[in-house]
Every structure is written in structure tokens, then in C-alpha cells.
């Protein structure tokens, strides 16, 4: 039993080290990170396919990641695209109005609209802040779905599900991502409206978001490992 306990800790610690190495290797190599993320999510889903809790969580995370990727590659900086994105964001904010990050997200949204109007008025080449706003909206939806996941699972499958600690941890990671994305957008608006050259968040943003994405994958994989590996020594 003692050997089983320490073997489990060793495997979990080695997995953490492996994820840290992959996070370092894939930083700045987004295509490699996407491949790594797909591999981790599919592997975790395959291993835990009979566990409705973790399987549903993985599907929610994967769907959010897929939407962000599609938006990144296919959304263009055209006025009708911006209008559609901001309408989607407005609907999402209404849907997430009870989220604790609603106020911050709504303030960011309002400042984005005001900045877009100002840049149009002075004929300034507007930065693509609408994509960041869409990312915030997707993160709000993912948080909401994680919180109500047991209810959704019961409605879709008729099976009882529980809110797990991995849901709680990942929801917190998405909270941090929303705050970081909001700070990134607000700094962008300040820099491109009043000309104050602040690039603190801009400089830290890529590595912090990459770290959050890698940590989310690790949380899922660790939870799956803990389910599959032998239980800790019992009293």
C-alpha cells in the first residue's frame, strides 16, 4: 500500500514535469500547442469515456477552444464582422449576467464600443480588440457551462452528475483568463486613444495566457490520472 501511494505521487509529479516541459517547448509555437492540446483532450476523453463528469468537462473545454481557434482564423476586420461579434458578446453578457465577472466584462465591452466609435470618428486604423472581447465572451460561457454541468448532463443523458473539484479549478483559471484579457484590452484602448505608451500587459500577455492554457490541460490530465491510478493507502 505504501509503495502504491508513493508510485502514484511519482507518476503525478512526473506528469507535472512533462507538462511543464511541453509548455516551455510549445511557447511561441502555437501550432504545436494546438496539436498537444488536441492529443491531451482526446486521450483524456478516451480514458474517461465512461465517467460522465470528466467527459462532459472535457467536451465543454474542447468546444470553447475550438470556437476560439475558428474565430482566430476566420473572423476578419470588417465592419459587419465587428457588428456581429459585438452582438454575440452582448447576448453572452446577458446570458452570464449573474457571473461574478459580469461587471468587469460589461465595462470592458462598453469601453470597446466607445473606443470603436471614437476611432471611426477620427478615421483611426482600429486594433482588432473585438477578437479579445469575443474571447472573453467564450470564457464566460465556458465558466457558466462548467458550473451548471451537472444539470446539463442530467437534461441531455438522464444520468446524475456531480460538480467536481476539477470543474471548480478550471472555472477559476477561466476567471483569471477573463481578468487578464480585460486588462489587455483596456491597456490597448488607453494606448490607442490617449497615446499613453503602456505595454506592461501587452508584454506579459502571451506567456501568461500560454501558462493558463497549459495549466488547464494539466488539471484535466491530472484528474484523469488520479481516477485511474491506485487509490491512496487507506486507514
XYZ file of C-alpha atoms in Angstrom:
235
model
C 0.000 0.000 0.000
C 2.812 2.400 0.877
C 4.542 1.556 -2.399
C 1.278 2.177 -4.238
C 0.912 5.572 -2.569
C 4.420 6.743 -3.493
C 4.141 5.292 -7.007
C 1.003 7.349 -7.552
C 2.699 10.524 -6.312
C 5.685 9.806 -8.539
C 3.513 9.409 -11.642
C 1.598 12.619 -10.884
C 4.810 14.577 -10.262
C 6.345 13.232 -13.478
C 3.217 14.245 -15.391
C 3.525 17.774 -13.959
C 7.169 17.924 -15.069
C 6.217 16.631 -18.528
C 3.513 19.259 -18.934
C 5.921 21.987 -17.800
C 8.438 20.858 -20.427
C 5.793 20.813 -23.160
C 4.581 24.253 -22.071
C 8.102 25.646 -22.457
C 8.655 23.864 -25.777
C 5.346 24.973 -27.329
C 5.576 28.617 -26.223
C 5.602 30.708 -29.386
C 4.848 27.601 -31.446
C 1.054 27.811 -31.430
C 0.509 25.049 -33.960
C 2.469 22.616 -31.800
C 0.481 23.679 -28.752
C -2.801 23.103 -30.610
C -1.645 19.595 -31.556
C -0.570 18.946 -27.963
C -3.911 20.214 -26.626
C -5.882 18.034 -29.033
C -3.804 14.989 -28.060
C -4.281 15.593 -24.327
C -8.023 16.232 -24.581
C -8.682 13.246 -26.845
C -6.543 10.964 -24.669
C -8.290 12.121 -21.509
C -11.700 11.718 -23.142
C -10.845 8.199 -24.318
C -9.556 7.135 -20.908
C -12.512 8.613 -19.016
C -15.251 7.965 -21.580
C -17.304 6.059 -19.006
C -17.027 8.848 -16.418
C -19.766 11.307 -17.322
C -18.322 14.050 -15.089
C -14.868 14.386 -16.626
C -16.084 13.524 -20.141
C -18.598 16.383 -20.092
C -15.972 18.772 -18.711
C -13.538 17.848 -21.496
C -16.227 18.367 -24.147
C -17.003 21.850 -22.766
C -13.312 22.843 -22.701
C -12.706 21.433 -26.188
C -15.750 23.245 -27.600
C -14.556 26.559 -26.172
C -11.068 26.007 -27.538
C -12.479 25.121 -30.960
C -14.601 28.286 -31.085
C -11.571 30.444 -30.213
C -9.491 28.776 -32.941
C -12.210 29.185 -35.581
C -12.650 32.833 -34.625
C -8.901 33.470 -34.778
C -8.501 32.072 -38.288
C -11.761 33.093 -39.940
C -13.018 36.360 -38.423
C -11.963 39.387 -40.479
C -11.590 43.043 -39.510
C -14.686 44.247 -41.378
C -17.450 46.467 -40.020
C -20.136 43.807 -40.427
C -17.913 41.230 -38.713
C -17.377 43.583 -35.792
C -21.113 44.256 -35.561
C -21.876 40.521 -35.499
C -19.178 39.852 -32.886
C -20.332 42.639 -30.582
C -23.951 41.468 -30.859
C -22.857 37.944 -29.914
C -20.872 39.362 -26.999
C -23.866 41.426 -25.842
C -26.089 38.346 -25.888
C -23.433 36.384 -23.992
C -23.161 39.092 -21.350
C -26.907 38.950 -20.815
C -26.711 35.164 -20.529
C -23.854 35.481 -17.989
C -25.297 38.427 -16.077
C -25.141 36.540 -12.762
C -21.446 35.708 -13.135
C -19.170 37.472 -10.667
C -17.082 38.707 -13.607
C -20.083 40.233 -15.397
C -19.361 43.786 -14.210
C -15.739 43.724 -15.371
C -16.715 42.145 -18.690
C -19.531 44.644 -19.282
C -17.291 47.624 -18.513
C -14.699 46.252 -20.944
C -17.423 45.761 -23.556
C -18.751 49.317 -23.116
C -15.259 50.803 -23.409
C -14.639 48.733 -26.550
C -17.798 50.121 -28.159
C -16.845 53.682 -27.164
C -13.293 53.214 -28.485
C -14.547 51.741 -31.771
C -16.852 54.733 -32.240
C -14.036 57.182 -31.477
C -11.596 55.511 -33.851
C -14.227 55.522 -36.597
C -14.927 59.200 -35.955
C -11.257 60.218 -36.291
C -10.593 57.695 -39.089
C -8.014 55.807 -36.998
C -6.980 52.254 -38.019
C -8.643 50.417 -35.148
C -6.846 47.492 -33.497
C -8.751 44.200 -33.512
C -9.948 44.364 -29.928
C -13.227 42.740 -30.923
C -11.499 39.338 -31.030
C -10.369 39.742 -27.434
C -13.913 40.684 -26.475
C -15.160 37.532 -28.193
C -12.587 35.502 -26.249
C -13.947 36.971 -23.009
C -17.476 36.016 -24.080
C -16.431 32.433 -24.858
C -14.691 32.174 -21.482
C -17.842 33.407 -19.719
C -19.901 30.747 -21.482
C -17.389 28.026 -20.602
C -17.485 29.108 -16.938
C -21.271 29.058 -16.970
C -21.421 25.614 -18.582
C -18.910 24.210 -16.091
C -20.974 25.486 -13.176
C -24.287 24.116 -14.477
C -22.725 20.984 -15.986
C -24.463 18.507 -13.633
C -27.845 19.935 -14.653
C -26.923 19.867 -18.358
C -25.710 16.271 -18.143
C -28.956 15.201 -16.494
C -31.039 17.034 -19.105
C -29.111 15.529 -22.036
C -28.408 11.994 -20.802
C -30.769 11.469 -17.879
C -27.768 10.500 -15.733
C -26.858 12.082 -12.416
C -23.601 14.054 -12.397
C -21.606 15.845 -9.720
C -19.731 19.132 -9.616
C -16.087 18.053 -9.216
C -13.046 19.883 -7.950
C -11.578 19.968 -11.457
C -14.642 21.980 -12.593
C -14.017 24.429 -9.780
C -10.288 24.733 -10.532
C -10.816 25.202 -14.279
C -13.578 27.759 -13.660
C -11.077 29.728 -11.556
C -8.480 29.507 -14.340
C -11.044 30.948 -16.755
C -11.733 33.737 -14.250
C -8.058 34.680 -14.319
C -8.073 34.490 -18.128
C -11.049 36.871 -18.319
C -9.365 39.363 -15.988
C -6.133 39.164 -17.961
C -7.939 39.559 -21.296
C -9.859 42.561 -19.940
C -6.666 44.206 -18.713
C -5.073 43.534 -22.116
C -7.978 45.211 -23.927
C -8.138 48.180 -21.557
C -4.406 48.786 -21.899
C -4.804 48.626 -25.687
C -7.589 51.237 -25.563
C -5.515 53.569 -23.380
C -2.524 53.222 -25.682
C -4.516 53.903 -28.851
C -6.793 56.666 -27.582
C -4.776 58.963 -25.338
C -1.363 57.891 -26.653
C -0.031 56.737 -23.284
C 2.582 54.156 -24.233
C 1.933 51.407 -21.691
C 2.872 47.890 -22.748
C 3.139 46.001 -19.453
C 0.148 43.703 -20.026
C 0.926 43.529 -23.741
C 4.384 42.153 -22.965
C 3.238 39.657 -20.339
C 0.031 38.571 -22.081
C 1.412 35.824 -24.404
C 3.331 33.934 -21.739
C 0.573 34.278 -19.113
C -2.172 33.050 -21.452
C 0.043 30.193 -22.595
C 0.675 29.247 -18.978
C -3.066 29.296 -18.210
C -3.839 27.129 -21.247
C -1.131 24.629 -20.321
C -2.266 24.558 -16.691
C -5.862 23.836 -17.762
C -4.682 20.819 -19.761
C -2.621 19.647 -16.806
C -5.600 19.913 -14.433
C -7.687 17.690 -16.715
C -4.919 15.141 -17.219
C -4.078 15.023 -13.510
C -7.705 14.427 -12.582
C -7.897 11.557 -15.067
C -4.656 10.104 -13.687
C -5.945 10.267 -10.114
C -9.039 8.351 -11.158
C -7.101 5.654 -12.982
C -4.182 5.138 -10.640
C -4.497 3.024 -7.456
C -6.115 4.787 -4.531
C -4.021 6.164 -1.707
C -3.278 4.000 1.282
C -6.427 3.654 3.364
C -6.566 3.969 7.136
